[in-house]
């Protein structure tokens, strides 16, 4: 276990400035998720922690050591990729023990460590199989097993689940989380999938264009996003944003469309943010024209237009709605987010 400290880290790829001064501390034993759209720099940061990418400026510390100039194998980290990178000609057992054999670890210790990892991951029955004889989920487990046997101070995961089908992804998500609860090793996990970030993280780092937009627990980011980017990125389906202006204590969003405001709302709000699950169908609400109705079993997703802005609503009621009909929507006022002209959140 170790603290990972990132101090004003920069990355230049030639003329391209991929990381523009990133600072964050990952605590001992914490499960930290780096999340953001493709190209925001999250893999670059992970690869810099691993030692696979040079650091243009700033420092990275693992434990109390600055690791900038340490080779990957001396950093005491283990990396798990999305494509598993298993050796096809080696059995599961040989794949898992490979790094230890390279280090000339005594045989009985290798057996003990591989046995322990295999038991944790449910791989005991599969030790003599080759990667081609395994399912995607089993291969992913072997890749994790290879990392576990090394007893690293930090696990680094680079989009480890993106090659798996949706159902297996959900299952592996839970397995990785359980694994962390058991081993309590610091984890840095990269994903572009905000649901993975929400469900797995102790701490989420939201990145965009080489900078950190916000750091917080999943619930902090969901309840108190710093700006419209984080508000739109965290939560599924995304938060609705309605442009307008504050007049006479109400938010005017279009001709004749007035939305209720929380107490003490500032007059410089120009964007009204409301999550799909915080809109209720209510006769006292604002009129909206139904465009699409998507029954999802336990809930129904409705897309309806308010003052020409498409709004997503999630309702857990069984609704018999048709496109073209009119509904009335009532925001749950305490759950409203307001943003100023620069996109910063100004409520709560
Ligand atoms: P993410 O993991 O968030 O999708 P990356 O960290 O892979 O993003 O990349 C960040 C940015 O740096 C992207 O614009 C990418 O094109 C660029 N980049 C990544 N690796 C290299 C490289 N080896 N040479 C030049 N540009 C790179």
mmCIF file of N, CA and C and ligand atoms in Angstrom, residues 13 16 18 36-45 53 190, ligand 1:
data_model
loop_
_atom_site.group_PDB
_atom_site.id
_atom_site.type_symbol
_atom_site.label_atom_id
_atom_site.label_comp_id
_atom_site.label_asym_id
_atom_site.label_seq_id
_atom_site.Cartn_x
_atom_site.Cartn_y
_atom_site.Cartn_z
ATOM 1 N N UNK A 13 3.841 16.021 -25.788
ATOM 2 C CA UNK A 13 4.230 15.103 -26.871
ATOM 3 C C UNK A 13 4.638 16.018 -28.026
ATOM 4 N N UNK A 16 2.470 19.077 -28.698
ATOM 5 C CA UNK A 16 1.146 18.877 -28.100
ATOM 6 C C UNK A 16 1.232 18.817 -26.574
ATOM 7 N N UNK A 18 -0.285 17.594 -23.588
ATOM 8 C CA UNK A 18 -1.316 16.606 -23.217
ATOM 9 C C UNK A 18 -1.742 16.716 -21.753
ATOM 10 N N UNK A 36 -12.883 10.590 -17.856
ATOM 11 C CA UNK A 36 -13.005 11.759 -18.728
ATOM 12 C C UNK A 36 -13.131 11.275 -20.155
ATOM 13 N N UNK A 37 -13.498 12.163 -21.062
ATOM 14 C CA UNK A 37 -13.684 11.740 -22.447
ATOM 15 C C UNK A 37 -12.369 11.300 -23.084
ATOM 16 N N UNK A 38 -12.474 10.578 -24.166
ATOM 17 C CA UNK A 38 -11.305 10.082 -24.879
ATOM 18 C C UNK A 38 -10.367 11.246 -25.219
ATOM 19 N N UNK A 39 -9.071 11.054 -24.966
ATOM 20 C CA UNK A 39 -8.082 12.075 -25.313
ATOM 21 C C UNK A 39 -7.825 13.095 -24.226
ATOM 22 N N UNK A 40 -8.458 12.957 -23.050
ATOM 23 C CA UNK A 40 -8.289 13.981 -21.998
ATOM 24 C C UNK A 40 -6.970 13.826 -21.250
ATOM 25 N N UNK A 41 -6.286 12.700 -21.425
ATOM 26 C CA UNK A 41 -4.963 12.545 -20.806
ATOM 27 C C UNK A 41 -4.904 11.542 -19.673
ATOM 28 N N UNK A 42 -5.979 10.777 -19.462
ATOM 29 C CA UNK A 42 -5.996 9.873 -18.308
ATOM 30 C C UNK A 42 -5.013 8.708 -18.472
ATOM 31 N N UNK A 43 -4.933 8.103 -19.675
ATOM 32 C CA UNK A 43 -3.967 7.002 -19.856
ATOM 33 C C UNK A 43 -2.550 7.518 -19.761
ATOM 34 N N UNK A 44 -2.328 8.720 -20.273
ATOM 35 C CA UNK A 44 -0.989 9.320 -20.180
ATOM 36 C C UNK A 44 -0.581 9.422 -18.718
ATOM 37 N N UNK A 45 -1.474 9.907 -17.867
ATOM 38 C CA UNK A 45 -1.150 10.060 -16.440
ATOM 39 C C UNK A 45 -0.877 8.690 -15.805
ATOM 40 N N UNK A 53 5.913 6.198 -19.515
ATOM 41 C CA UNK A 53 5.895 7.468 -20.251
ATOM 42 C C UNK A 53 6.718 8.447 -19.421
ATOM 43 N N UNK A 190 -8.321 3.681 -14.729
ATOM 44 C CA UNK A 190 -8.706 4.595 -15.811
ATOM 45 C C UNK A 190 -9.922 4.054 -16.555
HETATM 46 P P1 LIG B 1 -7.158 9.226 -22.807
HETATM 47 O O1 LIG B 1 -6.529 8.079 -22.114
HETATM 48 O O2 LIG B 1 -7.818 10.179 -21.883
HETATM 49 O O3 LIG B 1 -8.069 8.820 -23.938
HETATM 50 P P2 LIG B 1 -4.441 9.786 -23.666
HETATM 51 O O4 LIG B 1 -3.757 10.009 -22.373
HETATM 52 O O5 LIG B 1 -4.257 8.468 -24.339
HETATM 53 O O6 LIG B 1 -5.997 10.099 -23.498
HETATM 54 O O7 LIG B 1 -4.023 10.924 -24.686
HETATM 55 C C1 LIG B 1 -4.083 12.314 -24.376
HETATM 56 C C2 LIG B 1 -3.727 13.100 -25.602
HETATM 57 O O8 LIG B 1 -2.358 12.905 -25.924
HETATM 58 C C3 LIG B 1 -4.526 12.696 -26.830
HETATM 59 O O9 LIG B 1 -4.836 13.861 -27.566
HETATM 60 C C4 LIG B 1 -3.553 11.828 -27.593
HETATM 61 O O10 LIG B 1 -3.795 11.909 -28.983
HETATM 62 C C5 LIG B 1 -2.214 12.417 -27.225
HETATM 63 N N1 LIG B 1 -1.159 11.381 -27.241
HETATM 64 C C6 LIG B 1 -1.149 10.245 -26.498
HETATM 65 N N2 LIG B 1 -0.014 9.533 -26.719
HETATM 66 C C7 LIG B 1 0.699 10.240 -27.632
HETATM 67 C C8 LIG B 1 1.963 10.057 -28.288
HETATM 68 N N3 LIG B 1 2.714 8.970 -28.021
HETATM 69 N N4 LIG B 1 2.353 10.996 -29.166
HETATM 70 C C9 LIG B 1 1.599 12.091 -29.408
HETATM 71 N N5 LIG B 1 0.417 12.339 -28.831
HETATM 72 C C10 LIG B 1 -0.039 11.431 -27.961
#
